[in-house]
Amino acid sequence: MGFYSDVIFPYGIEMMMSGSPFSEYRKELLKDVSGEVLEIGFGTGLNLAYYPESVTKLTVIDPNQGMNRYAKKRIESSVIPVENKVLGGENLPMDDNSFDAVVSTWTLCSIPNIEKALSEIYRVLKPGQKFYFIEHGLSDEATIQVWQNRLTPLQKIIADGCHLNRNMKQLIETQFNQVEIQEFYAEDMPKVSGYMYQGVATKTI
């Protein structure tokens, strides 16, 4: 990775994603998570403070080495056992049916092969268990979609592969046939980057 991806981008993520409203969204999403959990795209570890005591072990992955500088400090002070791997989401080394929950927050936008990553998430989940997610993506307004499509090539450069125009509902429903989802604009964010998909997808037995 280059200096931008390894140093500047992690610092920007730490600053931009640590405050409101993101903290409120994290708290709401993670309140019911329990058991052995896999988090895809751990980043700087901002979710760690919001996992409940019902989580017995947390396995976290992120392909960006630069994120670890921040993440390691949070892991060291965590009361939850954390296994940290520098790894992408498309080819997970975990066994089938390994986890009680999988979590992804503002990560699927940046994974190059999102379809493969979602297939892997489904594979490692135990039957009947849940994938918890909040992601930004394609707006439901046609005029905003035009700008999302125009700006995505630039966004991918400045935000380490991030797409503004992925239809997260459609992509997740391609892999999971039981999905509960809310779509909304985040508070105090531009519409082009602030259209959110928050929900839970269940691996049917």
PDB file of C-alpha atoms in Angstrom:
ATOM      1  CA  MET A   1       0.000   0.000   0.000  1.00  0.00           C
ATOM      2  CA  GLY A   2       1.075   3.565  -0.639  1.00  0.00           C
ATOM      3  CA  PHE A   3       1.571   6.382   1.833  1.00  0.00           C
ATOM      4  CA  TYR A   4      -1.932   7.747   1.206  1.00  0.00           C
ATOM      5  CA  SER A   5      -3.710   4.421   1.848  1.00  0.00           C
ATOM      6  CA  ASP A   6      -1.436   3.431   4.709  1.00  0.00           C
ATOM      7  CA  VAL A   7      -1.184   6.717   6.618  1.00  0.00           C
ATOM      8  CA  ILE A   8      -3.433   9.540   5.431  1.00  0.00           C
ATOM      9  CA  PHE A   9      -6.609   7.533   4.749  1.00  0.00           C
ATOM     10  CA  PRO A  10      -6.667   5.724   8.143  1.00  0.00           C
ATOM     11  CA  TYR A  11      -6.214   9.072   9.903  1.00  0.00           C
ATOM     12  CA  GLY A  12      -9.100  10.518   7.900  1.00  0.00           C
ATOM     13  CA  ILE A  13     -11.343   7.568   8.725  1.00  0.00           C
ATOM     14  CA  GLU A  14     -10.516   7.863  12.420  1.00  0.00           C
ATOM     15  CA  MET A  15     -11.421  11.557  12.450  1.00  0.00           C
ATOM     16  CA  MET A  16     -14.495  11.420  10.218  1.00  0.00           C
ATOM     17  CA  MET A  17     -16.182   8.245  11.476  1.00  0.00           C
ATOM     18  CA  SER A  18     -15.694   8.552  15.232  1.00  0.00           C
ATOM     19  CA  GLY A  19     -18.341  11.151  16.025  1.00  0.00           C
ATOM     20  CA  SER A  20     -22.082  11.623  15.705  1.00  0.00           C
ATOM     21  CA  PRO A  21     -24.216  10.353  14.023  1.00  0.00           C
ATOM     22  CA  PHE A  22     -22.006   7.315  13.365  1.00  0.00           C
ATOM     23  CA  SER A  23     -21.646   6.444  17.063  1.00  0.00           C
ATOM     24  CA  GLU A  24     -25.433   6.319  17.453  1.00  0.00           C
ATOM     25  CA  TYR A  25     -25.796   4.080  14.403  1.00  0.00           C
ATOM     26  CA  ARG A  26     -23.102   1.712  15.718  1.00  0.00           C
ATOM     27  CA  LYS A  27     -24.744   1.465  19.134  1.00  0.00           C
ATOM     28  CA  GLU A  28     -28.152   0.678  17.648  1.00  0.00           C
ATOM     29  CA  LEU A  29     -26.825  -1.900  15.180  1.00  0.00           C
ATOM     30  CA  LEU A  30     -24.662  -3.846  17.620  1.00  0.00           C
ATOM     31  CA  LYS A  31     -26.905  -3.985  20.712  1.00  0.00           C
ATOM     32  CA  ASP A  32     -28.276  -7.463  19.942  1.00  0.00           C
ATOM     33  CA  VAL A  33     -25.070  -9.095  18.676  1.00  0.00           C
ATOM     34  CA  SER A  34     -23.895 -12.098  20.711  1.00  0.00           C
ATOM     35  CA  GLY A  35     -21.653 -15.167  20.738  1.00  0.00           C
ATOM     36  CA  GLU A  36     -18.637 -15.596  18.461  1.00  0.00           C
ATOM     37  CA  VAL A  37     -18.612 -12.716  15.997  1.00  0.00           C
ATOM     38  CA  LEU A  38     -16.751 -11.907  12.792  1.00  0.00           C
ATOM     39  CA  GLU A  39     -16.369  -8.256  11.797  1.00  0.00           C
ATOM     40  CA  ILE A  40     -15.560  -7.527   8.158  1.00  0.00           C
ATOM     41  CA  GLY A  41     -13.637  -4.262   7.677  1.00  0.00           C
ATOM     42  CA  PHE A  42     -12.614  -3.555  11.271  1.00  0.00           C
ATOM     43  CA  GLY A  43     -10.839  -0.355  10.241  1.00  0.00           C
ATOM     44  CA  THR A  44      -9.543   1.588  13.241  1.00  0.00           C
ATOM     45  CA  GLY A  45     -11.711  -0.428  15.628  1.00  0.00           C
ATOM     46  CA  LEU A  46     -14.447   2.119  16.254  1.00  0.00           C
ATOM     47  CA  ASN A  47     -17.113  -0.576  16.694  1.00  0.00           C
ATOM     48  CA  LEU A  48     -15.298  -2.221  19.584  1.00  0.00           C
ATOM     49  CA  ALA A  49     -16.714   0.093  22.252  1.00  0.00           C
ATOM     50  CA  TYR A  50     -20.287  -0.775  21.241  1.00  0.00           C
ATOM     51  CA  TYR A  51     -20.228  -4.575  21.396  1.00  0.00           C
ATOM     52  CA  PRO A  52     -22.336  -5.880  24.316  1.00  0.00           C
ATOM     53  CA  GLU A  53     -21.132  -8.276  27.014  1.00  0.00           C
ATOM     54  CA  SER A  54     -22.984 -11.089  25.225  1.00  0.00           C
ATOM     55  CA  VAL A  55     -20.147 -11.212  22.652  1.00  0.00           C
ATOM     56  CA  THR A  56     -17.765 -13.972  23.789  1.00  0.00           C
ATOM     57  CA  LYS A  57     -15.115 -13.651  21.067  1.00  0.00           C
ATOM     58  CA  LEU A  58     -14.501 -11.239  18.218  1.00  0.00           C
ATOM     59  CA  THR A  59     -12.562 -12.061  15.058  1.00  0.00           C
ATOM     60  CA  VAL A  60     -11.808  -8.952  13.001  1.00  0.00           C
ATOM     61  CA  ILE A  61     -10.362  -8.505   9.530  1.00  0.00           C
ATOM     62  CA  ASP A  62      -9.208  -5.559   7.438  1.00  0.00           C
ATOM     63  CA  PRO A  63      -6.860  -5.509   4.427  1.00  0.00           C
ATOM     64  CA  ASN A  64      -5.377  -2.091   5.257  1.00  0.00           C
ATOM     65  CA  GLN A  65      -2.222  -2.380   7.375  1.00  0.00           C
ATOM     66  CA  GLY A  66      -2.381   1.304   8.265  1.00  0.00           C
ATOM     67  CA  MET A  67      -5.632   0.858  10.181  1.00  0.00           C
ATOM     68  CA  ASN A  68      -3.857  -1.359  12.721  1.00  0.00           C
ATOM     69  CA  ARG A  69      -2.045   1.555  14.346  1.00  0.00           C
ATOM     70  CA  TYR A  70      -5.373   2.738  15.756  1.00  0.00           C
ATOM     71  CA  ALA A  71      -7.055  -0.651  16.045  1.00  0.00           C
ATOM     72  CA  LYS A  72      -4.327  -2.256  18.172  1.00  0.00           C
ATOM     73  CA  LYS A  73      -4.726   0.342  20.930  1.00  0.00           C
ATOM     74  CA  ARG A  74      -8.433  -0.416  21.179  1.00  0.00           C
ATOM     75  CA  ILE A  75      -7.873  -4.178  21.056  1.00  0.00           C
ATOM     76  CA  GLU A  76      -5.337  -4.005  23.895  1.00  0.00           C
ATOM     77  CA  SER A  77      -7.895  -2.355  26.191  1.00  0.00           C
ATOM     78  CA  SER A  78     -10.834  -4.551  25.159  1.00  0.00           C
ATOM     79  CA  VAL A  79     -12.543  -6.837  27.670  1.00  0.00           C
ATOM     80  CA  ILE A  80     -13.681  -9.009  24.741  1.00  0.00           C
ATOM     81  CA  PRO A  81     -11.088 -11.438  23.343  1.00  0.00           C
ATOM     82  CA  VAL A  82     -10.147 -10.174  19.868  1.00  0.00           C
ATOM     83  CA  GLU A  83      -8.351 -12.032  17.075  1.00  0.00           C
ATOM     84  CA  ASN A  84      -7.083  -9.513  14.514  1.00  0.00           C
ATOM     85  CA  LYS A  85      -6.184 -10.480  10.924  1.00  0.00           C
ATOM     86  CA  VAL A  86      -4.927  -8.334   8.029  1.00  0.00           C
ATOM     87  CA  LEU A  87      -7.175  -9.851   5.407  1.00  0.00           C
ATOM     88  CA  GLY A  88      -9.726  -8.991   2.732  1.00  0.00           C
ATOM     89  CA  GLY A  89     -13.313 -10.186   2.784  1.00  0.00           C
ATOM     90  CA  GLU A  90     -13.458 -12.131  -0.470  1.00  0.00           C
ATOM     91  CA  ASN A  91     -11.531 -15.261   0.590  1.00  0.00           C
ATOM     92  CA  LEU A  92     -12.009 -16.024   4.260  1.00  0.00           C
ATOM     93  CA  PRO A  93      -9.892 -18.844   5.787  1.00  0.00           C
ATOM     94  CA  MET A  94     -12.606 -19.685   8.332  1.00  0.00           C
ATOM     95  CA  ASP A  95     -14.617 -22.909   8.218  1.00  0.00           C
ATOM     96  CA  ASP A  96     -18.229 -23.095   7.100  1.00  0.00           C
ATOM     97  CA  ASN A  97     -20.833 -22.360   9.786  1.00  0.00           C
ATOM     98  CA  SER A  98     -18.274 -20.842  12.198  1.00  0.00           C
ATOM     99  CA  PHE A  99     -19.889 -17.673  13.579  1.00  0.00           C
ATOM    100  CA  ASP A 100     -22.965 -16.669  15.541  1.00  0.00           C
ATOM    101  CA  ALA A 101     -22.964 -13.264  13.831  1.00  0.00           C
ATOM    102  CA  VAL A 102     -21.140 -11.302  11.135  1.00  0.00           C
ATOM    103  CA  VAL A 103     -20.902  -7.497  11.241  1.00  0.00           C
ATOM    104  CA  SER A 104     -20.095  -4.975   8.515  1.00  0.00           C
ATOM    105  CA  THR A 105     -20.215  -1.195   8.954  1.00  0.00           C
ATOM    106  CA  TRP A 106     -19.421   1.084   6.021  1.00  0.00           C
ATOM    107  CA  THR A 107     -17.251  -1.616   4.437  1.00  0.00           C
ATOM    108  CA  LEU A 108     -19.110  -3.265   1.551  1.00  0.00           C
ATOM    109  CA  CYS A 109     -18.766  -0.052  -0.440  1.00  0.00           C
ATOM    110  CA  SER A 110     -15.003  -0.635  -0.761  1.00  0.00           C
ATOM    111  CA  ILE A 111     -14.638  -4.386  -1.296  1.00  0.00           C
ATOM    112  CA  PRO A 112     -13.658  -4.961  -4.955  1.00  0.00           C
ATOM    113  CA  ASN A 113     -15.670  -8.181  -5.367  1.00  0.00           C
ATOM    114  CA  ILE A 114     -18.666  -7.508  -3.148  1.00  0.00           C
ATOM    115  CA  GLU A 115     -20.629 -10.502  -4.462  1.00  0.00           C
ATOM    116  CA  LYS A 116     -17.843 -12.886  -3.413  1.00  0.00           C
ATOM    117  CA  ALA A 117     -17.567 -11.203  -0.013  1.00  0.00           C
ATOM    118  CA  LEU A 118     -21.291 -11.597   0.630  1.00  0.00           C
ATOM    119  CA  SER A 119     -21.060 -15.247  -0.400  1.00  0.00           C
ATOM    120  CA  GLU A 120     -18.253 -15.729   2.124  1.00  0.00           C
ATOM    121  CA  ILE A 121     -20.237 -13.974   4.858  1.00  0.00           C
ATOM    122  CA  TYR A 122     -23.139 -16.347   4.217  1.00  0.00           C
ATOM    123  CA  ARG A 123     -20.833 -19.370   4.208  1.00  0.00           C
ATOM    124  CA  VAL A 124     -19.164 -18.704   7.567  1.00  0.00           C
ATOM    125  CA  LEU A 125     -22.422 -17.883   9.376  1.00  0.00           C
ATOM    126  CA  LYS A 126     -24.055 -20.681  11.330  1.00  0.00           C
ATOM    127  CA  PRO A 127     -27.506 -21.674  10.029  1.00  0.00           C
ATOM    128  CA  GLY A 128     -30.215 -19.450  11.467  1.00  0.00           C
ATOM    129  CA  GLN A 129     -27.725 -16.750  12.486  1.00  0.00           C
ATOM    130  CA  LYS A 130     -27.497 -13.128  11.358  1.00  0.00           C
ATOM    131  CA  PHE A 131     -25.467 -10.651   9.356  1.00  0.00           C
ATOM    132  CA  TYR A 132     -25.690  -7.139  10.885  1.00  0.00           C
ATOM    133  CA  PHE A 133     -24.867  -4.259   8.572  1.00  0.00           C
ATOM    134  CA  ILE A 134     -24.993  -0.544   7.982  1.00  0.00           C
ATOM    135  CA  GLU A 135     -23.670   0.689   4.647  1.00  0.00           C
ATOM    136  CA  HIS A 136     -23.997   3.743   2.453  1.00  0.00           C
ATOM    137  CA  GLY A 137     -24.953   3.375  -1.173  1.00  0.00           C
ATOM    138  CA  LEU A 138     -27.278   4.178  -4.049  1.00  0.00           C
ATOM    139  CA  SER A 139     -29.964   6.725  -3.221  1.00  0.00           C
ATOM    140  CA  ASP A 140     -33.639   6.195  -4.038  1.00  0.00           C
ATOM    141  CA  GLU A 141     -33.696   9.623  -5.733  1.00  0.00           C
ATOM    142  CA  ALA A 142     -32.911   9.607  -9.451  1.00  0.00           C
ATOM    143  CA  THR A 143     -31.257  13.040  -9.402  1.00  0.00           C
ATOM    144  CA  ILE A 144     -28.921  11.976  -6.586  1.00  0.00           C
ATOM    145  CA  GLN A 145     -28.134   8.720  -8.389  1.00  0.00           C
ATOM    146  CA  VAL A 146     -26.873  10.718 -11.381  1.00  0.00           C
ATOM    147  CA  TRP A 147     -24.308  12.484  -9.190  1.00  0.00           C
ATOM    148  CA  GLN A 148     -23.391   9.275  -7.363  1.00  0.00           C
ATOM    149  CA  ASN A 149     -22.603   7.620 -10.687  1.00  0.00           C
ATOM    150  CA  ARG A 150     -20.607  10.634 -11.862  1.00  0.00           C
ATOM    151  CA  LEU A 151     -18.592  10.959  -8.659  1.00  0.00           C
ATOM    152  CA  THR A 152     -17.877   7.289  -7.938  1.00  0.00           C
ATOM    153  CA  PRO A 153     -14.694   7.112 -10.096  1.00  0.00           C
ATOM    154  CA  LEU A 154     -13.234  10.044  -8.119  1.00  0.00           C
ATOM    155  CA  GLN A 155     -14.526   8.649  -4.825  1.00  0.00           C
ATOM    156  CA  LYS A 156     -12.747   5.350  -5.470  1.00  0.00           C
ATOM    157  CA  ILE A 157      -9.448   7.237  -5.741  1.00  0.00           C
ATOM    158  CA  ILE A 158      -9.774   9.491  -2.694  1.00  0.00           C
ATOM    159  CA  ALA A 159     -11.560   6.972  -0.423  1.00  0.00           C
ATOM    160  CA  ASP A 160      -9.548   3.804  -1.028  1.00  0.00           C
ATOM    161  CA  GLY A 161     -11.951   2.026  -3.379  1.00  0.00           C
ATOM    162  CA  CYS A 162     -15.244   3.318  -1.968  1.00  0.00           C
ATOM    163  CA  HIS A 163     -18.278   3.278  -4.307  1.00  0.00           C
ATOM    164  CA  LEU A 164     -21.116   5.770  -3.838  1.00  0.00           C
ATOM    165  CA  ASN A 165     -23.506   3.938  -6.139  1.00  0.00           C
ATOM    166  CA  ARG A 166     -23.893   0.355  -4.934  1.00  0.00           C
ATOM    167  CA  ASN A 167     -27.460  -0.800  -4.325  1.00  0.00           C
ATOM    168  CA  MET A 168     -26.812  -2.548  -1.029  1.00  0.00           C
ATOM    169  CA  LYS A 169     -30.341  -3.888  -0.612  1.00  0.00           C
ATOM    170  CA  GLN A 170     -30.250  -5.556  -3.999  1.00  0.00           C
ATOM    171  CA  LEU A 171     -26.756  -6.963  -3.466  1.00  0.00           C
ATOM    172  CA  ILE A 172     -27.481  -8.388  -0.017  1.00  0.00           C
ATOM    173  CA  GLU A 173     -30.805  -9.872  -1.126  1.00  0.00           C
ATOM    174  CA  THR A 174     -28.985 -11.692  -3.929  1.00  0.00           C
ATOM    175  CA  GLN A 175     -27.244 -13.783  -1.247  1.00  0.00           C
ATOM    176  CA  PHE A 176     -29.748 -13.720   1.644  1.00  0.00           C
ATOM    177  CA  ASN A 177     -33.453 -14.378   1.150  1.00  0.00           C
ATOM    178  CA  GLN A 178     -34.473 -13.101   4.607  1.00  0.00           C
ATOM    179  CA  VAL A 179     -33.491  -9.435   4.987  1.00  0.00           C
ATOM    180  CA  GLU A 180     -34.870  -6.704   7.238  1.00  0.00           C
ATOM    181  CA  ILE A 181     -33.617  -3.312   6.101  1.00  0.00           C
ATOM    182  CA  GLN A 182     -34.146   0.410   6.651  1.00  0.00           C
ATOM    183  CA  GLU A 183     -33.113   3.042   4.116  1.00  0.00           C
ATOM    184  CA  PHE A 184     -32.569   6.663   5.113  1.00  0.00           C
ATOM    185  CA  TYR A 185     -30.344   9.699   4.745  1.00  0.00           C
ATOM    186  CA  ALA A 186     -27.815  10.159   7.544  1.00  0.00           C
ATOM    187  CA  GLU A 187     -27.977  13.336   9.583  1.00  0.00           C
ATOM    188  CA  ASP A 188     -25.768  16.231   8.503  1.00  0.00           C
ATOM    189  CA  MET A 189     -24.291  14.437   5.498  1.00  0.00           C
ATOM    190  CA  PRO A 190     -24.495  15.263   1.785  1.00  0.00           C
ATOM    191  CA  LYS A 191     -27.138  13.174   0.079  1.00  0.00           C
ATOM    192  CA  VAL A 192     -24.620  11.877  -2.436  1.00  0.00           C
ATOM    193  CA  SER A 193     -22.678  10.042   0.285  1.00  0.00           C
ATOM    194  CA  GLY A 194     -25.244   9.822   3.075  1.00  0.00           C
ATOM    195  CA  TYR A 195     -27.891   7.368   1.862  1.00  0.00           C
ATOM    196  CA  MET A 196     -27.814   4.493   4.374  1.00  0.00           C
ATOM    197  CA  TYR A 197     -28.895   0.864   4.361  1.00  0.00           C
ATOM    198  CA  GLN A 198     -29.162  -0.557   7.892  1.00  0.00           C
ATOM    199  CA  GLY A 199     -30.442  -3.995   8.686  1.00  0.00           C
ATOM    200  CA  VAL A 200     -30.137  -7.666   9.511  1.00  0.00           C
ATOM    201  CA  ALA A 201     -29.944 -10.588   7.081  1.00  0.00           C
ATOM    202  CA  THR A 202     -30.552 -14.141   8.322  1.00  0.00           C
ATOM    203  CA  LYS A 203     -28.980 -17.321   7.009  1.00  0.00           C
ATOM    204  CA  THR A 204     -31.989 -19.561   6.591  1.00  0.00           C
ATOM    205  CA  ILE A 205     -31.733 -23.171   7.713  1.00  0.00           C
TER     206      ILE A 205
END
